[in-house]
GROMACS .gro file of C-alpha atoms in nm:
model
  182
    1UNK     CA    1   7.407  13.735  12.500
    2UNK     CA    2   7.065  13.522  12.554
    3UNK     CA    3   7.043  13.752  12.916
    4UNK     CA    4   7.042  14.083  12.690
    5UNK     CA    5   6.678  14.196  12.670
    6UNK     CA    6   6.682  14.338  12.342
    7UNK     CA    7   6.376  14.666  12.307
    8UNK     CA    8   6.224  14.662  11.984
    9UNK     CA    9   6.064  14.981  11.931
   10UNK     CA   10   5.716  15.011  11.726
   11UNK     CA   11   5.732  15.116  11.357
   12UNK     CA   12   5.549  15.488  11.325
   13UNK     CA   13   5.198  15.461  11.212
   14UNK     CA   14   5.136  15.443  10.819
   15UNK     CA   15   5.468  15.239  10.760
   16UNK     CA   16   5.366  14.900  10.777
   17UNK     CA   17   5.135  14.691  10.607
   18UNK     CA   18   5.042  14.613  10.268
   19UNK     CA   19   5.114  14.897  10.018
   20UNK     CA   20   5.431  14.993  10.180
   21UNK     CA   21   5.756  15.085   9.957
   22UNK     CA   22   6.105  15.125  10.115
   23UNK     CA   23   6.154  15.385   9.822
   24UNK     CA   24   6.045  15.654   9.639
   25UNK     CA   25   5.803  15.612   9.333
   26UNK     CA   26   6.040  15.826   9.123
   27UNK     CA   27   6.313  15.601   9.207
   28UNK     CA   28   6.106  15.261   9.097
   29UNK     CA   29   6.034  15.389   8.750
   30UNK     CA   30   6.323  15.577   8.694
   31UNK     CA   31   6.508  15.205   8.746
   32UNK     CA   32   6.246  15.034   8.538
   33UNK     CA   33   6.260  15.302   8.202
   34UNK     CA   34   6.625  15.338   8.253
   35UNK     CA   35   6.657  14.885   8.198
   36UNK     CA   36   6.403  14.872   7.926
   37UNK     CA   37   6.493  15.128   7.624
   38UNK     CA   38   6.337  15.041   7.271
   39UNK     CA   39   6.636  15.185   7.069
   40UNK     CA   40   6.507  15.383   6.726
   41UNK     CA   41   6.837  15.368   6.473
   42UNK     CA   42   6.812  15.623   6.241
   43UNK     CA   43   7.142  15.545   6.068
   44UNK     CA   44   7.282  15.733   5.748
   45UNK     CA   45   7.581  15.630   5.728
   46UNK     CA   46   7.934  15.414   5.866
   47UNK     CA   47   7.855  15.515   6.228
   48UNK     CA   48   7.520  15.278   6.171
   49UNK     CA   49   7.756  14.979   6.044
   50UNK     CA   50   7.917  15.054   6.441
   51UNK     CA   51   7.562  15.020   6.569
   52UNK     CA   52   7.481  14.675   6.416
   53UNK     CA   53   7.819  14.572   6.593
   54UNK     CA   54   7.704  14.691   6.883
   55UNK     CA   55   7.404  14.514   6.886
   56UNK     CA   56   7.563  14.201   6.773
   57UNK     CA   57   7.709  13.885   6.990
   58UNK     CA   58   8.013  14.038   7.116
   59UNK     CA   59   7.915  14.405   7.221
   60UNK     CA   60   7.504  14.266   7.292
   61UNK     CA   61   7.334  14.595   7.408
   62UNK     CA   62   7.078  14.370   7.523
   63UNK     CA   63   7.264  14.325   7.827
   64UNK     CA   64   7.123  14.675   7.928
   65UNK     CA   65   6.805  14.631   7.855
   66UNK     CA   66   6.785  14.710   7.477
   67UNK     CA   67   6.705  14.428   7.318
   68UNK     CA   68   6.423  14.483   7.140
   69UNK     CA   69   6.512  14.719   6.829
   70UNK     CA   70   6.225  14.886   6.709
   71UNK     CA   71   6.199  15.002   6.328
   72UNK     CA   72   5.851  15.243   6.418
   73UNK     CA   73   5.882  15.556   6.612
   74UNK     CA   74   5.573  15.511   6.775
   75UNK     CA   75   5.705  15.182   6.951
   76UNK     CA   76   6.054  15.335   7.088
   77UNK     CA   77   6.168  15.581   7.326
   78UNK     CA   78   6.514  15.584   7.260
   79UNK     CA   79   6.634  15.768   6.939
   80UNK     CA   80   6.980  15.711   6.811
   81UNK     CA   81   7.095  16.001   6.513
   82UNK     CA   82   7.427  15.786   6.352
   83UNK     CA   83   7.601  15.938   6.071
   84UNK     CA   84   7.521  16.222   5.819
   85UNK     CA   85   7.214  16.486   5.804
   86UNK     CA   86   7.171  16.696   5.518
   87UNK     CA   87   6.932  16.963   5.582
   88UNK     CA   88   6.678  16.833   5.346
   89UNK     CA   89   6.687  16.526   5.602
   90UNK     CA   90   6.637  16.783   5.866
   91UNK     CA   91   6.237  16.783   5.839
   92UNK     CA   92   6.169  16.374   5.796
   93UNK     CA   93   6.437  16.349   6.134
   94UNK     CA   94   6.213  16.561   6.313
   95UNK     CA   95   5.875  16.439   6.202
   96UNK     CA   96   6.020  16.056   6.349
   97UNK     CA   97   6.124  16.245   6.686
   98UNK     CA   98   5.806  16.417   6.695
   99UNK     CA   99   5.599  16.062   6.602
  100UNK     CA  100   5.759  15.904   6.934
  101UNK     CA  101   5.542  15.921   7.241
  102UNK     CA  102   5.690  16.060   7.592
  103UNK     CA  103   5.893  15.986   7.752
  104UNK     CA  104   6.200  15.974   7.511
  105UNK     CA  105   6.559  16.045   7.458
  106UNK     CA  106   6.802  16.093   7.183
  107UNK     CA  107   7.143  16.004   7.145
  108UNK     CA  108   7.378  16.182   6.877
  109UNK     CA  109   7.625  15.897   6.765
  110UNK     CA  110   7.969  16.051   6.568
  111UNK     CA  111   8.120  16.352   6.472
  112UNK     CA  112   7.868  16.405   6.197
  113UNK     CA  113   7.538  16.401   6.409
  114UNK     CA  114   7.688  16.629   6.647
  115UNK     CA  115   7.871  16.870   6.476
  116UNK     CA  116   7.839  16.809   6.094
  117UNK     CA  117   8.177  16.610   6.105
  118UNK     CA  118   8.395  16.661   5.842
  119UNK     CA  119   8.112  16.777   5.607
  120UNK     CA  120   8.128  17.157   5.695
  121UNK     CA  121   7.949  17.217   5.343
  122UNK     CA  122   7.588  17.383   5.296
  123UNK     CA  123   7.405  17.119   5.259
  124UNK     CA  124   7.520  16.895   5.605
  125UNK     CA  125   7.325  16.994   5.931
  126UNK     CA  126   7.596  17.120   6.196
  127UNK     CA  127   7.487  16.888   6.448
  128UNK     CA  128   7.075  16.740   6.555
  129UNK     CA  129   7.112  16.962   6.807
  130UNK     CA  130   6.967  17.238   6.534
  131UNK     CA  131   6.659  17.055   6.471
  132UNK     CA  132   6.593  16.845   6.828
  133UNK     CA  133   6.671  16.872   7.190
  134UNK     CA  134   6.976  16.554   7.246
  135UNK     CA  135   7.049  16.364   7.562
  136UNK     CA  136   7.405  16.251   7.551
  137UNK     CA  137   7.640  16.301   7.276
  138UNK     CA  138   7.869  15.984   7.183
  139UNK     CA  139   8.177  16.171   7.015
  140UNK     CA  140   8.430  15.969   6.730
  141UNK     CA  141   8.411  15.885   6.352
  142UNK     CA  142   8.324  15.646   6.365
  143UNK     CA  143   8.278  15.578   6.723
  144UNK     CA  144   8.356  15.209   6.851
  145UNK     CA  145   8.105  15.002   6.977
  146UNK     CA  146   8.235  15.089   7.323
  147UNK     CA  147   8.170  15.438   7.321
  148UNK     CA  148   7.773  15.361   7.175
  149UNK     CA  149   7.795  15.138   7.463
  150UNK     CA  150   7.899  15.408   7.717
  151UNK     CA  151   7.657  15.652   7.532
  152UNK     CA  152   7.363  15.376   7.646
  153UNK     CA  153   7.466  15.347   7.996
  154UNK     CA  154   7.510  15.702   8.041
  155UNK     CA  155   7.180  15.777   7.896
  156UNK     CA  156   7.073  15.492   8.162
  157UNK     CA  157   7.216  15.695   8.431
  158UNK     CA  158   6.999  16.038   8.303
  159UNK     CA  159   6.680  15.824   8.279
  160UNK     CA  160   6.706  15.654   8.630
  161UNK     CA  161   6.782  15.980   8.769
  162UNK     CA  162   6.486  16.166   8.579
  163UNK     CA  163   6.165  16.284   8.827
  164UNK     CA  164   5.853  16.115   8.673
  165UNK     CA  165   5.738  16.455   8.639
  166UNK     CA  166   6.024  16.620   8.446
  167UNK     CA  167   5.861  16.586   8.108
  168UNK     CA  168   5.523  16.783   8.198
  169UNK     CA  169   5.779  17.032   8.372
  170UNK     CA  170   5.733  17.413   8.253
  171UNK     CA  171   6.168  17.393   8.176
  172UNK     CA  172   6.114  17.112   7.964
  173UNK     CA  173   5.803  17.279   7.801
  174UNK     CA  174   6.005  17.562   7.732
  175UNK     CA  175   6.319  17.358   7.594
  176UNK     CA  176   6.085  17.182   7.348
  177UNK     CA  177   5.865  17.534   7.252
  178UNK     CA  178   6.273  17.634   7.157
  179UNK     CA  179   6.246  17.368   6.934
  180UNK     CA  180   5.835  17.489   6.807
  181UNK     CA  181   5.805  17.131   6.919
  182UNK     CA  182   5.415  17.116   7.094
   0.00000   0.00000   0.00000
């Protein structure tokens, strides 16, 4: 083997030096958003008590990069909806998605944030979906901590995957003018 001449051919110009990446940009901060979420509960009911499990020692949803709960929209970029929405809530549940800067996702937690739940009355809201656009939708009633778990890494998965550019994208400008969101 030390007879073998072995031809190394010359990287193409503009590849080496300083400055270099061996991946794409959209790829680097997709991975870095996707492992650092600031998760927003906006709990109303049992499906929150799930959540604080969740977050607790034996679930830890800091292990995927959520460990910092944040109590001010303005701070997070994850939203989670858990438990009941009566339409009067409708407005303030709006005004907190609206308050969080871009990028940011939402996560429906339970029957009753997706669909109204069991609460098929006039005064539940059928589902977020009515009143802002939602990311993934984590179905049960109450779901277990494993399923808000899965809801997170999924979520994960749609964020590492998202262009850098998606959010000043003329689709997403229309989803959120369906919404009279600006």
């Amino acid at each position: 083997m030390s007879d073998s001449k072995i031809n190394m051919v010359a990287p193409p110009e503009g590849v080496v030096g300083e400055g270099f990446f061996a991946t794409r940009l959209n790829d680097v901060v997709g991975l870095a958003r996707a492992n650092s979420l600031w998760p927003l509960p906006f709990a109303t009911s049992c499906c929150g008590i799930e959540f604080m499990a969740t977050m607790a020692s034996h679930y830890d949803l800091a292990r995927f990069g959520s460990e910092r709960v944040s109590f001010s929209p303005r701070q997070a970029d994850m939203l989670l909806v858990m438990g009941t929405i009566s339409k009067k809530m409708a407005p303030i549940l709006r005004q907190v998605y609206e308050q969080m800067a871009e990028p940011r996702w939402v996560i429906a937690v339970g029957a009753c944030a997706t669909s109204g739940g069991i609460f098929d009355t006039y005064s539940v809201l059928q589902g977020i979906d009515k009143v802002i656009p939602v990311d993934v939708y984590v179905p049960g009633c109450p779901p277990r901590p494993e399923q808000i778990v899965d809801g997170v890494m999924r979520l994960q998965e749609l964020v590492k995957n998202e262009s850098v550019r998606r959010r000043s994208s003329p689709e997403y400008q229309e989803l959120l003018a369906s919404y009279n969101i600006q």
